[in-house]
PDB file of C-alpha atoms in Angstrom:
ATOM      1  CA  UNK A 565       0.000   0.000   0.000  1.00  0.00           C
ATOM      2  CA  UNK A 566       1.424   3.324  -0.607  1.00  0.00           C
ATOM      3  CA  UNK A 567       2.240   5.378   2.755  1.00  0.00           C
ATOM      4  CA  UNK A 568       3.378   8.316   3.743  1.00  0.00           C
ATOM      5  CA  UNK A 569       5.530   8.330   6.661  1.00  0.00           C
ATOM      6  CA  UNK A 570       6.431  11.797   9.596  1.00  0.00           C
ATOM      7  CA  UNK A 571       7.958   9.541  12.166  1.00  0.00           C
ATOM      8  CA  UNK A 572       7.782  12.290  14.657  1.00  0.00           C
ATOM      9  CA  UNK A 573       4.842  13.559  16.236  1.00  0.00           C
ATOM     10  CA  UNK A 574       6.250  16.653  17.781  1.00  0.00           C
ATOM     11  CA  UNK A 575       9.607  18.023  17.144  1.00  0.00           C
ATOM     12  CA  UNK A 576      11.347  20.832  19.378  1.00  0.00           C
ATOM     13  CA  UNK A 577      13.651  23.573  18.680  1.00  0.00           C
ATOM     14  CA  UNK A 578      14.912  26.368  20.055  1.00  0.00           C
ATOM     15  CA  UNK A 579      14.301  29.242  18.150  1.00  0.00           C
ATOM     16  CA  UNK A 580      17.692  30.443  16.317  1.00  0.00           C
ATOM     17  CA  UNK A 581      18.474  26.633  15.890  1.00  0.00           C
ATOM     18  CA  UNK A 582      18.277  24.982  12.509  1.00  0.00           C
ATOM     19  CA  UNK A 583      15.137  22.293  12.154  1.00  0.00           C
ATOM     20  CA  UNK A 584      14.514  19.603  10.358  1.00  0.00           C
ATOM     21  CA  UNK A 585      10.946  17.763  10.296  1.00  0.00           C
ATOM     22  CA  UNK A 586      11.198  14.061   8.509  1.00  0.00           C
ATOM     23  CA  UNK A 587       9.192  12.786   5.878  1.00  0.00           C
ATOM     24  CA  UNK A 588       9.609   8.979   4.126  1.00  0.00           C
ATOM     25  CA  UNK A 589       7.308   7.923   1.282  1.00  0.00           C
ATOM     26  CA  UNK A 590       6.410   4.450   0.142  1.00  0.00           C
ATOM     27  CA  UNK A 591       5.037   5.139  -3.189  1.00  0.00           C
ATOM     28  CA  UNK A 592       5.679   3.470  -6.903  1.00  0.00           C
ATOM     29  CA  UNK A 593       7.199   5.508  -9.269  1.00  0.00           C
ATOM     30  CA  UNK A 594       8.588   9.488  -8.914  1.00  0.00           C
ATOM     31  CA  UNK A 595       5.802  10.948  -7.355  1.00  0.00           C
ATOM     32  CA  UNK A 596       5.362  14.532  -7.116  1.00  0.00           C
ATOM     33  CA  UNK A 597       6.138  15.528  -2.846  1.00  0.00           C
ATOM     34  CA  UNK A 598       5.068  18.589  -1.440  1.00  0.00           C
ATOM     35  CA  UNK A 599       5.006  19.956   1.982  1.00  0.00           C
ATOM     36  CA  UNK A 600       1.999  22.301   3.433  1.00  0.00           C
ATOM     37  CA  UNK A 601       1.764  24.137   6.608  1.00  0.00           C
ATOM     38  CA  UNK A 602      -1.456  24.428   9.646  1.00  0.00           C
ATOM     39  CA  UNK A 603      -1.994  26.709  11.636  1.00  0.00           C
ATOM     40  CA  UNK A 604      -4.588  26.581  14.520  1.00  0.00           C
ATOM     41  CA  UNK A 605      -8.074  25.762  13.257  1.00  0.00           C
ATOM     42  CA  UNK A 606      -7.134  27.012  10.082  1.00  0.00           C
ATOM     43  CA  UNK A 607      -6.824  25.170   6.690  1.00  0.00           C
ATOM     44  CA  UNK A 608      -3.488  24.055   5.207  1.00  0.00           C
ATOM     45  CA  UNK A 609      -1.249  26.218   3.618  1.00  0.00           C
ATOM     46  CA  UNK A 610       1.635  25.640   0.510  1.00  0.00           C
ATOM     47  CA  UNK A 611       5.096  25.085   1.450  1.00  0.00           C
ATOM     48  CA  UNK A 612       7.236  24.148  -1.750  1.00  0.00           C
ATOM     49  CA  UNK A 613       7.138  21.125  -3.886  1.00  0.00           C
ATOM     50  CA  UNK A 614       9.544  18.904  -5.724  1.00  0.00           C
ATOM     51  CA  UNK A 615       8.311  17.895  -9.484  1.00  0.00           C
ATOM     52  CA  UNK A 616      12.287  17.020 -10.955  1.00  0.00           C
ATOM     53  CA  UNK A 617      15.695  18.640 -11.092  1.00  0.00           C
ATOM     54  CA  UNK A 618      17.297  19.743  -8.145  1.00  0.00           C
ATOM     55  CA  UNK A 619      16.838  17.850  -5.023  1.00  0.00           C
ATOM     56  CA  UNK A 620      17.160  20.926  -2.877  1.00  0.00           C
ATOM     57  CA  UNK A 621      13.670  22.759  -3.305  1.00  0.00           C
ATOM     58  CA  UNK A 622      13.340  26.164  -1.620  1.00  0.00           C
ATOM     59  CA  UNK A 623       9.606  27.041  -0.801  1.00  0.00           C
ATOM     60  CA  UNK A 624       8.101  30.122   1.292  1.00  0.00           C
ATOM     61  CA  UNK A 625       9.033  31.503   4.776  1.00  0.00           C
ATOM     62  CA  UNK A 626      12.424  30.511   4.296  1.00  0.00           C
ATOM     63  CA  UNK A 627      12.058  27.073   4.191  1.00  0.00           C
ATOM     64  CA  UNK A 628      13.685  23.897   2.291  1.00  0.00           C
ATOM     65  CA  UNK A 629      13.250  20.623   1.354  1.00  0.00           C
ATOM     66  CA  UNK A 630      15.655  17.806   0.461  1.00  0.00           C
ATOM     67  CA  UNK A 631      14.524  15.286  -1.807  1.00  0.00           C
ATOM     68  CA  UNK A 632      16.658  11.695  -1.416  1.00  0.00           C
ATOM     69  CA  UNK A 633      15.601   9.479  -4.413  1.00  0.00           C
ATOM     70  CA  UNK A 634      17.809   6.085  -2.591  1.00  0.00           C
ATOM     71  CA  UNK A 635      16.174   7.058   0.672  1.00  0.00           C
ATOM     72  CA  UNK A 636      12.254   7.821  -0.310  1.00  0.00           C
ATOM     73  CA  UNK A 637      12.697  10.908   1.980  1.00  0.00           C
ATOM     74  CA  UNK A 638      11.436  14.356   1.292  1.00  0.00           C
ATOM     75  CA  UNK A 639      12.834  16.390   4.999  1.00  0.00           C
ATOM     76  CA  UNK A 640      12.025  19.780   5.205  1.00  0.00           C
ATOM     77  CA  UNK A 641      14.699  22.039   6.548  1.00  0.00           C
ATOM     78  CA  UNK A 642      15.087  25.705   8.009  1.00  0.00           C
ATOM     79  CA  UNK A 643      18.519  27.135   8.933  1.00  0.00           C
ATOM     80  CA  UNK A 644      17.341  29.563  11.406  1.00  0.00           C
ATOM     81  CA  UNK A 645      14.238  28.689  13.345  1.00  0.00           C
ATOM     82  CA  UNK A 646      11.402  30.830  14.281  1.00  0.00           C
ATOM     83  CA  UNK A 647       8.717  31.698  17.227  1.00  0.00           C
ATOM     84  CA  UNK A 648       6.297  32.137  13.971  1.00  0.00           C
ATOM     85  CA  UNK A 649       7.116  28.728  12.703  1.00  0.00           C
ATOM     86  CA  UNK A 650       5.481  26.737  15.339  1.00  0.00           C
ATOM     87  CA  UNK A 651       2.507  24.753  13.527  1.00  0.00           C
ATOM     88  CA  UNK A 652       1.566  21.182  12.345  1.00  0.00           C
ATOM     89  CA  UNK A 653       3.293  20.273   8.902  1.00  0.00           C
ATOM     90  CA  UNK A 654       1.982  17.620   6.660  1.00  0.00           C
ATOM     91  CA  UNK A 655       3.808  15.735   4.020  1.00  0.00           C
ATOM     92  CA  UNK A 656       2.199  14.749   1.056  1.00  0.00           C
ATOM     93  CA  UNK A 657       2.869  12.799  -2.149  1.00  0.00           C
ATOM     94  CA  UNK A 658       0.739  12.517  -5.658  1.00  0.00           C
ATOM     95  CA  UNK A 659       1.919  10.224  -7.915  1.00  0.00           C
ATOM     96  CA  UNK A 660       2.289  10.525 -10.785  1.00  0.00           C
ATOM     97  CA  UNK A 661       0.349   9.608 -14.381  1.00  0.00           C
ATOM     98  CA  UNK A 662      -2.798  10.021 -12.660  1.00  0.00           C
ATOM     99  CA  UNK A 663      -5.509  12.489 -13.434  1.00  0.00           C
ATOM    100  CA  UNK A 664      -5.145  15.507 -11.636  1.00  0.00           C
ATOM    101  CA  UNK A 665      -7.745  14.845  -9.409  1.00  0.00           C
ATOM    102  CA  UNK A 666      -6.119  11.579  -8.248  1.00  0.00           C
ATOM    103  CA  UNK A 667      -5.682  11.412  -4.431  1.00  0.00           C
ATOM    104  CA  UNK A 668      -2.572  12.865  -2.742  1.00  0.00           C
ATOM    105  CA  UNK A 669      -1.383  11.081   0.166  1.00  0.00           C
ATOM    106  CA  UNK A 670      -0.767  12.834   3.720  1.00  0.00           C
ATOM    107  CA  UNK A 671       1.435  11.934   6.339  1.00  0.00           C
ATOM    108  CA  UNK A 672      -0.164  12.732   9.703  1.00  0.00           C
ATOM    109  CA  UNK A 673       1.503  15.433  10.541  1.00  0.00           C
ATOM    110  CA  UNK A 674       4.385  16.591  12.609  1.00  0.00           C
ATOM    111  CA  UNK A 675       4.039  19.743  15.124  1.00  0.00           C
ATOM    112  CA  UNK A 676       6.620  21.872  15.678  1.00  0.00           C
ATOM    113  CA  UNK A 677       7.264  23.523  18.691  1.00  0.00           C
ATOM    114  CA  UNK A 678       9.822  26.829  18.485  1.00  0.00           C
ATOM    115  CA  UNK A 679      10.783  27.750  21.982  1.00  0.00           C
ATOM    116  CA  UNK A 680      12.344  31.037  22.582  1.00  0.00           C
TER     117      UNK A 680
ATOM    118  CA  UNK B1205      -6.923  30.080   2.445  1.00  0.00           C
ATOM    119  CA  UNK B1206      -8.164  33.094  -0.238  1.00  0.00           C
ATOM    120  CA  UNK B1207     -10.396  31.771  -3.321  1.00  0.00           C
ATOM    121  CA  UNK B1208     -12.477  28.742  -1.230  1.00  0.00           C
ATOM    122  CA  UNK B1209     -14.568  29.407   1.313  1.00  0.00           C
ATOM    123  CA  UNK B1210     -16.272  27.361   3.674  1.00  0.00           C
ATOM    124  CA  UNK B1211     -19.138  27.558   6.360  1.00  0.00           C
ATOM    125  CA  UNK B1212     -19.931  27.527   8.785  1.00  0.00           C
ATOM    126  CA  UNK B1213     -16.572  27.865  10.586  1.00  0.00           C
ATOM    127  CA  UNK B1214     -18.111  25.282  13.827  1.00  0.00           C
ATOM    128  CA  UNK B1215     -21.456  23.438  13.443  1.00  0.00           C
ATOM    129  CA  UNK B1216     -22.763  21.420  15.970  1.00  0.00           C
ATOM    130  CA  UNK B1217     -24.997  18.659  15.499  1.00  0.00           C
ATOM    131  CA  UNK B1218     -27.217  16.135  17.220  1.00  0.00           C
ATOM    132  CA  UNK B1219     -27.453  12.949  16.567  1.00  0.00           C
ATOM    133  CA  UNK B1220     -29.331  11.037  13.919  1.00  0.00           C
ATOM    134  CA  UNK B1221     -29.830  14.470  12.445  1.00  0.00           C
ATOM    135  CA  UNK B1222     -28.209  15.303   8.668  1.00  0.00           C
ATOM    136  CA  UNK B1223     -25.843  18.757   8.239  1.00  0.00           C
ATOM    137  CA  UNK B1224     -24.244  20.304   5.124  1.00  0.00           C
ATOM    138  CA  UNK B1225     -21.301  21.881   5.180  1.00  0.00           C
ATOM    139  CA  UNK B1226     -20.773  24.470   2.343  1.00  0.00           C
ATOM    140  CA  UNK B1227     -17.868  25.005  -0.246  1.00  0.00           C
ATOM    141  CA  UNK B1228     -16.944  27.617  -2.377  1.00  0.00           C
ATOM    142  CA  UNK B1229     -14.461  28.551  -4.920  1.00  0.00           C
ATOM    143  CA  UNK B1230     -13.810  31.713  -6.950  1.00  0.00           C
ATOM    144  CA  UNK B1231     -10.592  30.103  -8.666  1.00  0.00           C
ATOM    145  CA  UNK B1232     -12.163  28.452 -11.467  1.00  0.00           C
ATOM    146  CA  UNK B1233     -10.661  24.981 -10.368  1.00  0.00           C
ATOM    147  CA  UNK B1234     -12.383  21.778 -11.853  1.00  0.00           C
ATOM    148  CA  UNK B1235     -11.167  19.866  -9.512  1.00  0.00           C
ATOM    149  CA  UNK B1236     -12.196  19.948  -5.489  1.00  0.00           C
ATOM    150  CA  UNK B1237     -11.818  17.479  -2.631  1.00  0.00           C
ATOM    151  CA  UNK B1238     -13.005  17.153   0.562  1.00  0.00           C
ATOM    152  CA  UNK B1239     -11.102  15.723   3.347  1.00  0.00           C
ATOM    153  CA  UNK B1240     -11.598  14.745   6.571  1.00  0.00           C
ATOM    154  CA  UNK B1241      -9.037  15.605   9.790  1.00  0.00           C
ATOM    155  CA  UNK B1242      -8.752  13.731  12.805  1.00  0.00           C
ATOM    156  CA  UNK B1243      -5.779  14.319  15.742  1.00  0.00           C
ATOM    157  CA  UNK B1244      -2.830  11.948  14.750  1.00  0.00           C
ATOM    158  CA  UNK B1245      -4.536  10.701  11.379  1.00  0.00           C
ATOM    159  CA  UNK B1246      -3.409  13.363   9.038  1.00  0.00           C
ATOM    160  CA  UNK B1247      -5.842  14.157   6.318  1.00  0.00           C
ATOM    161  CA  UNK B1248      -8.478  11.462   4.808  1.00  0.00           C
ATOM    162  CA  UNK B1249     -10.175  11.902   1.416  1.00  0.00           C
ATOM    163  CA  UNK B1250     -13.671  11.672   1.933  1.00  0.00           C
ATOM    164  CA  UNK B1251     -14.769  12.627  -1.932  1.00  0.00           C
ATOM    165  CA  UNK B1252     -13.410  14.435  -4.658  1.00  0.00           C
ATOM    166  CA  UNK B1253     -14.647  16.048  -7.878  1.00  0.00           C
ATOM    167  CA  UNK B1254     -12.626  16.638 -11.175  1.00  0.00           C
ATOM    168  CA  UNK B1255     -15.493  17.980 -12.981  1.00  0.00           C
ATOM    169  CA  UNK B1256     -19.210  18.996 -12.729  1.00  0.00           C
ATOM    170  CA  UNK B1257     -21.912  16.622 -11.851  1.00  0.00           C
ATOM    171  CA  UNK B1258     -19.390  14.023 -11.652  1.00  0.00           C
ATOM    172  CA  UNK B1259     -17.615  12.838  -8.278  1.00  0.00           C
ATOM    173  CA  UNK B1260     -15.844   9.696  -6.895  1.00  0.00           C
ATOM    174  CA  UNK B1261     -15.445   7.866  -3.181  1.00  0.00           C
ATOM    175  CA  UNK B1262     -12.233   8.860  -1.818  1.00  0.00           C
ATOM    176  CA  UNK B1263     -10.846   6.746   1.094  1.00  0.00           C
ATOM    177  CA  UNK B1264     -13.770   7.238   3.557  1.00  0.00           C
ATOM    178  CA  UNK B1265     -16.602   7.874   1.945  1.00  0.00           C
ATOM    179  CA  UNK B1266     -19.739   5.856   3.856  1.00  0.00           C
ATOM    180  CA  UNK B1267     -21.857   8.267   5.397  1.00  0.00           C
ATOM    181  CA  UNK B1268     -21.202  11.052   3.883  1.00  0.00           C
ATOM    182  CA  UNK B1269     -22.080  12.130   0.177  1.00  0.00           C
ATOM    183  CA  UNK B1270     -21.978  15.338  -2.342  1.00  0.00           C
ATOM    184  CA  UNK B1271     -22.869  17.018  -5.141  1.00  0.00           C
ATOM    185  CA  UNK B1272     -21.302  18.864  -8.106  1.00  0.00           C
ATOM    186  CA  UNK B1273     -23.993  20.924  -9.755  1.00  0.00           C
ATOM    187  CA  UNK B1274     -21.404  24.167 -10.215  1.00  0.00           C
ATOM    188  CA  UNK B1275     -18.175  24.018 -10.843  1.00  0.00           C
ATOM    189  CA  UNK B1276     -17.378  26.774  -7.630  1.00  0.00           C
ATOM    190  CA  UNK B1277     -19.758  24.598  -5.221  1.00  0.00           C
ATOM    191  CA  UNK B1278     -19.143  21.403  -3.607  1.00  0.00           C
ATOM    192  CA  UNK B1279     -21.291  20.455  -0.912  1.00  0.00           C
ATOM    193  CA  UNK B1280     -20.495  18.023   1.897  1.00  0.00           C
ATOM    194  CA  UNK B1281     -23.374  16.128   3.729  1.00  0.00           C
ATOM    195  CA  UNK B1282     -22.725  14.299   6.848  1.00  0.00           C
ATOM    196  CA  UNK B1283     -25.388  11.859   7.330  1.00  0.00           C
ATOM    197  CA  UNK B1284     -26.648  10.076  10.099  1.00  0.00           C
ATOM    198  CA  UNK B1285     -25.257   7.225   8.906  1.00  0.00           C
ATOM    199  CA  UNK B1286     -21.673   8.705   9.611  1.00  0.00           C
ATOM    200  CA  UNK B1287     -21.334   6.869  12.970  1.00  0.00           C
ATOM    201  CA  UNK B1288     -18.006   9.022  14.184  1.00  0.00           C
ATOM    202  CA  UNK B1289     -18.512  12.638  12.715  1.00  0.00           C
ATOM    203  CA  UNK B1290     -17.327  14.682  15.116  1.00  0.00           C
ATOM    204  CA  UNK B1291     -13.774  16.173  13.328  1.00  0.00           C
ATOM    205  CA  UNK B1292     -12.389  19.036  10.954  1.00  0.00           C
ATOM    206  CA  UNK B1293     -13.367  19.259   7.514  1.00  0.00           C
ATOM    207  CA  UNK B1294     -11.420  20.514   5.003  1.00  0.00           C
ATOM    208  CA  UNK B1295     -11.852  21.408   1.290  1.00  0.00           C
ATOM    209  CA  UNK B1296      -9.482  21.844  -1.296  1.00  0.00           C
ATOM    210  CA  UNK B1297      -9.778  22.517  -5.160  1.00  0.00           C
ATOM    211  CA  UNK B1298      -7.085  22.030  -7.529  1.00  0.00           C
ATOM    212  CA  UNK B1299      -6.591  22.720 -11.465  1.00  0.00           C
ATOM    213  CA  UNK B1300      -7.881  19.621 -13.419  1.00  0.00           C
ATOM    214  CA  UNK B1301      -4.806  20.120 -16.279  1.00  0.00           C
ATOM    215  CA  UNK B1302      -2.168  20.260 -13.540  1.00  0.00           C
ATOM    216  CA  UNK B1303      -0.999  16.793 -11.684  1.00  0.00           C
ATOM    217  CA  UNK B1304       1.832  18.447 -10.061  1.00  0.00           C
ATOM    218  CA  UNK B1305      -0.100  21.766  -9.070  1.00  0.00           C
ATOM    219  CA  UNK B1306      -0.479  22.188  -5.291  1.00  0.00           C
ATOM    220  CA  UNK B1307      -4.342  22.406  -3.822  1.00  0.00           C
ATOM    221  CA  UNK B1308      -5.842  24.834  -2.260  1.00  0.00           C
ATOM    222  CA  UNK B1309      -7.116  24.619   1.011  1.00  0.00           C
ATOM    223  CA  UNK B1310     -10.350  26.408   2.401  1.00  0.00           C
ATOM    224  CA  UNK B1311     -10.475  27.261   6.303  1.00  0.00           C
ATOM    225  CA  UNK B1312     -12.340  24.616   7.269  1.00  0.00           C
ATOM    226  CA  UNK B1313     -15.243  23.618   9.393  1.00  0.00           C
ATOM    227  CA  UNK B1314     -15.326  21.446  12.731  1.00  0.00           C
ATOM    228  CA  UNK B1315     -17.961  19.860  13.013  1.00  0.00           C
ATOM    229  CA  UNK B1316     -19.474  18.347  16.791  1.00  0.00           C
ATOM    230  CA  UNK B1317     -21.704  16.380  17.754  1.00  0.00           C
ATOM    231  CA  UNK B1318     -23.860  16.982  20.581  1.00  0.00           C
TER     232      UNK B1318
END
């Protein structure tokens, strides 16, 4: 079955410190990855998103993502972490040659905590 | 969040009794999605649309169902057949031409039962 995998259900990180927040796919193919942001009781917002090329994507707010074809892994970096940043991130993968409409995948989500 | 809307923002709901919760896009998307968001489960698929009066099951469809009669509405009924409804709901649209395009997400609506 395809899967999408955050293998941490809270990360902490003291604000100034880099973060990283893990994501591993199990999904045939070179799917399409993205990563989206949450905020409280709000709906989910667009990161970045890897389609080909380079495996270091940069997205909005200052954040990364490393794509590792041998690993499956899609982790989504910051150098410099801030208060702001604290909110639930999801992973998420499409594959690909499906219709547009075809169901992306979500990992369940990883919160991030940014202490000051 | 801007181009969808949803509402109401919280609904509550007894049980055995049927609620719709409302959907609306200004970004002339064909394709929309509704989704379904429990603590610790990520996001589940409930339906999706790629085109007007036409719709599929996603994931988790029993006891809930839709309809597509414009292409900037997509409304969500939870029936009373849903036997666990209390969560957040979520709709998303997406261009229908675009595999690779991101969705976008509307506020949301949580939904409790009373």
């Amino acid at each position: 079955a395809q899967s999408v995998a955050q293998p941490e259900d809270q990360v902490n990180v003291a604000e100034g410190n880099p973060l990283t927040v893990k994501c591993t796919y199990s999904v045939s193919g070179n799917p399409y990855l993205f990563w989206y942001v949450q905020y409280p009781n709000r709906g989910l917002q667009f990161l970045l998103k890897y389609i080909t090329g380079d495996n270091l994507v940069k997205g909005s707010y200052g954040f990364e993502a490393e794509f590792n074809k041998s690993q499956t892994s899609f982790h989504l970096k910051k150098p410099s972490a801030l208060v702001s940043d604290s909110a639930l991130y999801f992973c998420a993968v499409r594959p690909r040659g499906y219709s547009s409409a075809s169901k992306i995948i979500f990992g369940s989500g990883t919160r991030l905590s940014i202490r000051p | 969040d801007g181009g969808i809307t949803q509402s109401p923002k919280y609904l509550f709901r007894k049980e055995g009794q049927n609620v719709t919760l409302s959907c609306e896009q200004n970004l002339n998307h064909d394709a929309m999605y509704w989704y379904r968001q429990d603590p610790g489960q990520g996001l589940r698929l409930i339906y999706y649309s790629q085109i007007v009066n036409d719709f599929q099951k996603g994931d988790i469809a029993e006891g809930y169902s839709v309809s597509r009669e414009k292409k900037e509405s997509f409304p969500l009924t939870v029936t009373s057949a849903q036997k666990n409804p209390t969560a957040f709901y979520l709709c998303a649209s997406s261009p229908r031409t675009s595999e690779s395009g991101k969705e976008y997400f509307g506020p949301g609506t949580r939904l409790t039962v009373l």
